[in-house]
mmCIF file of C-alpha atoms in Angstrom:
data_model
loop_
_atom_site.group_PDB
_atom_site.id
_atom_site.type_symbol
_atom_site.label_atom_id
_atom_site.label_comp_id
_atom_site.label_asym_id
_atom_site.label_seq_id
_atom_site.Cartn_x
_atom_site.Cartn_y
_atom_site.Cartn_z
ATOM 1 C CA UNK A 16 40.812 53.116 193.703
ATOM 2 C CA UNK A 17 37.971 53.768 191.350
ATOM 3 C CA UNK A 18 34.180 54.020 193.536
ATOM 4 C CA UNK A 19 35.412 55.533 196.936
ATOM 5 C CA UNK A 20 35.585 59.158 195.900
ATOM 6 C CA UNK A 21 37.132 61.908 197.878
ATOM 7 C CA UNK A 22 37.000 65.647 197.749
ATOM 8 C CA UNK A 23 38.923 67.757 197.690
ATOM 9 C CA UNK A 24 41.630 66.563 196.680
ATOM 10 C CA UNK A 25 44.159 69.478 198.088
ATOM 11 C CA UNK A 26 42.833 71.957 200.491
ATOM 12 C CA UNK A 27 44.376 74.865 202.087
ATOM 13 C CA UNK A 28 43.476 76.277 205.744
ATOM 14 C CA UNK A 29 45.244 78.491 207.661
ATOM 15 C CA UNK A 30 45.903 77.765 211.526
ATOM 16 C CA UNK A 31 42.306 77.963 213.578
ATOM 17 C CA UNK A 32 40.306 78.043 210.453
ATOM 18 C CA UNK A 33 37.897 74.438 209.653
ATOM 19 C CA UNK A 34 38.601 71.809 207.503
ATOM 20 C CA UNK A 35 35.357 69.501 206.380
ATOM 21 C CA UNK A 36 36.933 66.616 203.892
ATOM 22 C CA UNK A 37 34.145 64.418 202.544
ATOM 23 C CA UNK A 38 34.108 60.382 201.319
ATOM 24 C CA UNK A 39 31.458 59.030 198.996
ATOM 25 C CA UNK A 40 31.882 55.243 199.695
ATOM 26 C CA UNK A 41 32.029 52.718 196.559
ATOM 27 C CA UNK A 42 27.672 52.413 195.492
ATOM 28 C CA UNK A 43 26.059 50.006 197.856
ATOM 29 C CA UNK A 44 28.913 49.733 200.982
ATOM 30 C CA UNK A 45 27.279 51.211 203.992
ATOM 31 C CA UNK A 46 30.457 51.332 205.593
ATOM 32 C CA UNK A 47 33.192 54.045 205.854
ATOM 33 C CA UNK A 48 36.700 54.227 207.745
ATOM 34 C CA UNK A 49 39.057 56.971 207.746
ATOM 35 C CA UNK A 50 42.991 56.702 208.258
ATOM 36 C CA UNK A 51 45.400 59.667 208.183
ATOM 37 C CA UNK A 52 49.100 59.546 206.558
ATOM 38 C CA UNK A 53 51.411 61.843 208.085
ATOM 39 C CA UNK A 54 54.377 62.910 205.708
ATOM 40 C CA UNK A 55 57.274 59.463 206.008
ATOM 41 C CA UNK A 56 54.485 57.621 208.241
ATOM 42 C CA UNK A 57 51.966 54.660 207.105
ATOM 43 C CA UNK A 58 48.481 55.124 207.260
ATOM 44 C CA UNK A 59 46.932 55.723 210.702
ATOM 45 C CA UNK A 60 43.079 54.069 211.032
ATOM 46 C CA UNK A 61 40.786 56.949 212.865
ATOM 47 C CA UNK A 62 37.468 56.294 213.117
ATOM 48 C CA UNK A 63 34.920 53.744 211.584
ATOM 49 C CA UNK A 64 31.516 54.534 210.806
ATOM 50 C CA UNK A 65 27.927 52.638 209.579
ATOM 51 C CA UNK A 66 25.339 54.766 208.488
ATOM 52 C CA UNK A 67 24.553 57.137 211.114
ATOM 53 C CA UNK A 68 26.487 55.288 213.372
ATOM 54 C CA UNK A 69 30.202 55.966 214.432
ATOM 55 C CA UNK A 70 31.169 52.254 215.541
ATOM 56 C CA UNK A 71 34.687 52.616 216.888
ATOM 57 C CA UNK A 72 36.744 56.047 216.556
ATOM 58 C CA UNK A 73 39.395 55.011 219.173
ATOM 59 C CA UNK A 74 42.067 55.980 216.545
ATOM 60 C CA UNK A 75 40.845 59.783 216.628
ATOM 61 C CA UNK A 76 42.162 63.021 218.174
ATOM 62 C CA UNK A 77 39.579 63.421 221.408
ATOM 63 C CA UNK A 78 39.653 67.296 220.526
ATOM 64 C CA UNK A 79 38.838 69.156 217.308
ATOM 65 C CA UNK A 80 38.286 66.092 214.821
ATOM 66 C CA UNK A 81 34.827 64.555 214.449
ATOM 67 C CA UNK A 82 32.994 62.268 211.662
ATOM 68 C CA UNK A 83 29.724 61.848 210.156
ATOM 69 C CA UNK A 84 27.919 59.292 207.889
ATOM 70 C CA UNK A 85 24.389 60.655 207.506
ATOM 71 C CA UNK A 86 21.248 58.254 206.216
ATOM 72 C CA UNK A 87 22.007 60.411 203.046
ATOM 73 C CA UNK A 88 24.986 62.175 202.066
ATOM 74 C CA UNK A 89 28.726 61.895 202.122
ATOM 75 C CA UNK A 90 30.726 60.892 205.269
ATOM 76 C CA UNK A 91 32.153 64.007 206.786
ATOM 77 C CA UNK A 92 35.586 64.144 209.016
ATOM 78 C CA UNK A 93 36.126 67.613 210.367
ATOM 79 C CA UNK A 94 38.813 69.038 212.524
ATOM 80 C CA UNK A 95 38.143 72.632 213.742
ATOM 81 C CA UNK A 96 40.955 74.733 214.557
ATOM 82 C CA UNK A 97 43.208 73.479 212.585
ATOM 83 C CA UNK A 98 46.905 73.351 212.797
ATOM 84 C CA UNK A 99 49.848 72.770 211.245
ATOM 85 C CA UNK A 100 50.149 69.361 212.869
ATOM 86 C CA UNK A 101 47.042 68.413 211.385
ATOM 87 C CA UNK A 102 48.959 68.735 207.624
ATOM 88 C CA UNK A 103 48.598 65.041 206.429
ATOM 89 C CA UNK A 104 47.244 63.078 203.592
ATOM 90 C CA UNK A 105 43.606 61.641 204.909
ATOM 91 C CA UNK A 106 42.256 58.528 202.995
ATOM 92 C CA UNK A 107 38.731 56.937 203.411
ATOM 93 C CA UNK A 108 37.813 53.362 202.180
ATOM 94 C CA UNK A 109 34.282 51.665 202.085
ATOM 95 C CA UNK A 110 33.217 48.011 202.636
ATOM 96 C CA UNK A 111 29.973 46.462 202.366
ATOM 97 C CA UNK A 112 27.835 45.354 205.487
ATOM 98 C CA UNK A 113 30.572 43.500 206.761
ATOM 99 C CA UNK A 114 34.149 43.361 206.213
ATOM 100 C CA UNK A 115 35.191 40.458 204.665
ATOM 101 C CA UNK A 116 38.254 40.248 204.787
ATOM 102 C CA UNK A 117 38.912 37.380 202.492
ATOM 103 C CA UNK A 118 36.844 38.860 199.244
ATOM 104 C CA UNK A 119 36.679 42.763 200.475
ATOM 105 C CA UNK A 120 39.514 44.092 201.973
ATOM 106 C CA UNK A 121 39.581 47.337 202.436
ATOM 107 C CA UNK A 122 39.290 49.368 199.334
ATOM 108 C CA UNK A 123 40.926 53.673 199.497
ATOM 109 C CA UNK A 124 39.788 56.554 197.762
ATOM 110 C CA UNK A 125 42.698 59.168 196.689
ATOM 111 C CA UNK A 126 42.756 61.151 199.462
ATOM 112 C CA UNK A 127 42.225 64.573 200.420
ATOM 113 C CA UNK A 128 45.939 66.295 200.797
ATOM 114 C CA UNK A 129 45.377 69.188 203.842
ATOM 115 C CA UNK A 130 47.992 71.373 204.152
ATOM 116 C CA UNK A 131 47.839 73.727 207.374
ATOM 117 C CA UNK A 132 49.653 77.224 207.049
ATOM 118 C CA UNK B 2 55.154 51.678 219.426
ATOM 119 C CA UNK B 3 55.434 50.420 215.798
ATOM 120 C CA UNK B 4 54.216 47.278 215.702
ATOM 121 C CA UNK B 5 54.325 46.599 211.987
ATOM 122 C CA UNK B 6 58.133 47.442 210.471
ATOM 123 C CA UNK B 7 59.674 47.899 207.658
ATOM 124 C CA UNK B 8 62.754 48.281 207.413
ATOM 125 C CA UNK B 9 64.126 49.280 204.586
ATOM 126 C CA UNK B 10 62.857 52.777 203.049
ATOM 127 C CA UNK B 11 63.677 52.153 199.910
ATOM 128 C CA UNK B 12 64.696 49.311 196.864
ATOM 129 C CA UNK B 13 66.292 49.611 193.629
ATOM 130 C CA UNK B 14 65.915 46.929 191.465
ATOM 131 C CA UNK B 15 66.739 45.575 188.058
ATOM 132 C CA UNK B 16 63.912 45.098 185.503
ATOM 133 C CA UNK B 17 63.087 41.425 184.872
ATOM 134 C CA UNK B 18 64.771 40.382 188.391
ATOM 135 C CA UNK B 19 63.048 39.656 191.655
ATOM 136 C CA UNK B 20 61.982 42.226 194.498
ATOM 137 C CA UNK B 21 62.100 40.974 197.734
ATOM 138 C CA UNK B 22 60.201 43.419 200.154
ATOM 139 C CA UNK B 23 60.303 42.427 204.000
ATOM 140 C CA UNK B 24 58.139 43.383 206.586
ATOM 141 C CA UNK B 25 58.215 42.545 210.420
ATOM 142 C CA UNK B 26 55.459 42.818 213.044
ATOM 143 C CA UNK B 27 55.317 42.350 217.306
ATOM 144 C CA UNK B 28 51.868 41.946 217.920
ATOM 145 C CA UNK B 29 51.122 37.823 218.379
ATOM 146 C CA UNK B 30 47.421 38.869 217.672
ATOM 147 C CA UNK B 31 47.574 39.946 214.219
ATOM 148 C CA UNK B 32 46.232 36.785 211.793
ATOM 149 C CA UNK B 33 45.920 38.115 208.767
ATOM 150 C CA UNK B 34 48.310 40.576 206.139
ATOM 151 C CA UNK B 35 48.286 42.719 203.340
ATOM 152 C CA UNK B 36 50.405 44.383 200.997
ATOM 153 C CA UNK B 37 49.101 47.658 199.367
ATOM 154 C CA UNK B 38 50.958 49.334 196.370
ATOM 155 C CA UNK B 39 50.261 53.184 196.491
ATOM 156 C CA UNK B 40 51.415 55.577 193.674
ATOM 157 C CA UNK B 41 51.941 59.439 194.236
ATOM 158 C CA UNK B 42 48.905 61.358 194.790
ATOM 159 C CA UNK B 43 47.194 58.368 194.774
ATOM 160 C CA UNK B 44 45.420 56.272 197.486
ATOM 161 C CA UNK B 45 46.726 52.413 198.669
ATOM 162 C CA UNK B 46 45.731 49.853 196.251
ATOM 163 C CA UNK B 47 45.030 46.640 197.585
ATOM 164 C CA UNK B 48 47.303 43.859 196.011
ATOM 165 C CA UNK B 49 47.591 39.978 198.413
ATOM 166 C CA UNK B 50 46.817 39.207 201.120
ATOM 167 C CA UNK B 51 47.690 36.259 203.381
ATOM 168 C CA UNK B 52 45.721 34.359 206.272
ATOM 169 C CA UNK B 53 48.295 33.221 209.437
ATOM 170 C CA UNK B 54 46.997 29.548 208.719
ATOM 171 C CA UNK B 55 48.900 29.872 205.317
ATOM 172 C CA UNK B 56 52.658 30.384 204.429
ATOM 173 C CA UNK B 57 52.656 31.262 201.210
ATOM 174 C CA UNK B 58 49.688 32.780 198.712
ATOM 175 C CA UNK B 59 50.221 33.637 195.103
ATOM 176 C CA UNK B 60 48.892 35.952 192.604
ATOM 177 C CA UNK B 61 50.489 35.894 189.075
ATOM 178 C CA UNK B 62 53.906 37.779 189.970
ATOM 179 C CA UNK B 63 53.328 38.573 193.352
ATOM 180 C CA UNK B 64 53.931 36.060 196.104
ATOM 181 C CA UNK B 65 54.247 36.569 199.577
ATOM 182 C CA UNK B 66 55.372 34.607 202.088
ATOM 183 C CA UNK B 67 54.533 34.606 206.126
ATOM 184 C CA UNK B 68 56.682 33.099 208.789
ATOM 185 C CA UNK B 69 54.753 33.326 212.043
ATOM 186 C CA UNK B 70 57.691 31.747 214.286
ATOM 187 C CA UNK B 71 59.506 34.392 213.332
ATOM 188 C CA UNK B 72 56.650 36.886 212.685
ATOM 189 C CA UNK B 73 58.046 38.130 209.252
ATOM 190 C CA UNK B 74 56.494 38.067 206.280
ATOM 191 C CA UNK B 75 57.662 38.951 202.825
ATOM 192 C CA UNK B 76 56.578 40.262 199.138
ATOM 193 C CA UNK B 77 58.117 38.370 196.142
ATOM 194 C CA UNK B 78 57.621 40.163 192.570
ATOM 195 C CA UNK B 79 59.055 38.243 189.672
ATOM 196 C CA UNK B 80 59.496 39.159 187.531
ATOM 197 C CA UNK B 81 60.020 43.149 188.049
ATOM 198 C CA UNK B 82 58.710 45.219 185.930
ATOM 199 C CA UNK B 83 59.011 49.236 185.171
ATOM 200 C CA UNK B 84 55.243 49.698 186.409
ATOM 201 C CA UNK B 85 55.778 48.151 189.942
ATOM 202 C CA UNK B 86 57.853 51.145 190.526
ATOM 203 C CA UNK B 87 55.301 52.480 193.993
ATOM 204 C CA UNK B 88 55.502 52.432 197.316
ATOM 205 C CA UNK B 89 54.832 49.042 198.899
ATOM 206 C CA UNK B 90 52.854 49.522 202.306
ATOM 207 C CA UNK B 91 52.317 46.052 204.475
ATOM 208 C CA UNK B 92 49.355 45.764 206.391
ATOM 209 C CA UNK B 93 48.376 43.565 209.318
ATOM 210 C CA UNK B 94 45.062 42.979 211.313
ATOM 211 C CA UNK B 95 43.805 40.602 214.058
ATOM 212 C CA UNK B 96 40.760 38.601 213.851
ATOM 213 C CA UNK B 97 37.676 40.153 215.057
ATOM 214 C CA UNK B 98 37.007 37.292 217.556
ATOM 215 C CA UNK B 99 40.130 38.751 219.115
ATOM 216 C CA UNK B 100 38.114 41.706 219.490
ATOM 217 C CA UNK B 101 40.994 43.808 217.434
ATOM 218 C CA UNK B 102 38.442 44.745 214.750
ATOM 219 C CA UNK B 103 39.630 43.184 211.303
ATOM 220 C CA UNK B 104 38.777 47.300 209.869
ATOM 221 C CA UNK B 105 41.784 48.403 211.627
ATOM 222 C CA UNK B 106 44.447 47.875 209.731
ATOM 223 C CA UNK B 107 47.741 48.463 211.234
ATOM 224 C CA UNK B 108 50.214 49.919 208.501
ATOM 225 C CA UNK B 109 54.152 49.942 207.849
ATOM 226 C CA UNK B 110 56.104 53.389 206.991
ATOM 227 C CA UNK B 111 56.334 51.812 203.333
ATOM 228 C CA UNK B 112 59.860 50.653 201.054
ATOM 229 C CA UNK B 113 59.504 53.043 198.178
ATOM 230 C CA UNK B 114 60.696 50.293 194.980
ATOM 231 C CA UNK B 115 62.467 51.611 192.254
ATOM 232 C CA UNK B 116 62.362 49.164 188.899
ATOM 233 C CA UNK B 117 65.216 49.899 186.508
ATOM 234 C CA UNK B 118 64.614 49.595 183.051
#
């Protein structure tokens, strides 16, 4: 798991407050995906992003999440109003330009451990 | 809908003798599979992959096997060792072609292995 580098690594919000978990992809992949691990579930993919570009997020809640990869910066995932529901493990991985799936698969940070309460 | 399963939750298995870890899926348009070991408070580790024109690919101790007739495929470690002790997570995608996006992994709940010493 070492390059892909998520923080925090446990963060605490109480129902209707914002959650902002951020993913430094491994040095020179320009791509970013998010999945989501609810407790006794396997990861969930949610959203895919380029560089200021969100390619396909067909895996993500329509209300209250949202993602980011700025030019510069971290990728972002935020869910506003959060609640308890929303208590899950959330991993990010990074790939360069294109996923290749026979030298690159998909590589995951640690994870940022949310707990709603 | 789960379309990758696995069945069993959990394994318990002598040191020095094989694992077997098994791992169904529905969906005719997945071509290619993973397995991913993940530790506690850690993120999925990628460990083999297979391509659907293949039926077997090895790694050193890990083998795994796919049976697309019967759209099965499994994880061989031999010999077991103490350290394989993780959660075993198989993965499955479809080709991009397909237009499934080879980023979106689709994930299993996971068979928790347990080596003995």
């Amino acid at each position: 798991n070492a390059g892909v580098m998520q923080n925090p690594r446990h963060l605490v919000r109480r129902r209707g407050q914002e959650a902002r978990l951020r993913c430094s992809p491994m040095k020179g992949h320009s791509h970013v995906y998010w999945y989501r691990q609810l407790p006794e579930e396997g990861l969930k993919f949610m959203v895919y992003l380029q560089k200021e570009n969100i390619i396909d997020e067909s895996g993500m809640p329509k209300e209250r999440f949202s993602a980011e990869f700025p030019k510069e910066g971290p990728s972002i995932l935020r869910i506003q109003q959060v609640v308890r529901g929303d208590s899950a493990a959330y991993f990010c991985a990074s790939s360069p330009w294109t996923l290749d799936r026979d030298n690159s698969p998909l590589h995951f940070g640690n994870g940022t451990r949310l707990t709603v309460t | 809908d789960q379309q990758v399963k696995q069945n069993s939750p959990s394994l318990s298995v002598q040191e020095g003798r094989i694992s077997i870890l098994n791992c169904d899926y529905t969906n005719s348009m997945f071509d290619y599979f993973l397995w991913y070991k993940k530790y506690p408070a850690e993120g999925p580790t990628f460990l083999i992959s297979i391509s659907s024109i293949k039926d077997k690919n090895e790694d050193g101790r890990f083998t795994v096997f796919l049976n697309k007739s019967a759209k099965h495929l499994s994880l061989h470690i031999v010999p077991s060792q103490p350290g394989d002790s993780a959660v075993y997570f198989c993965a499955a995608t479809g080709s991009p072609y397909s237009g499934a996006g080879s980023y979106q992994l689709t994930f299993g709940k996971g068979t928790k292995l347990s080596v003995i010493p």
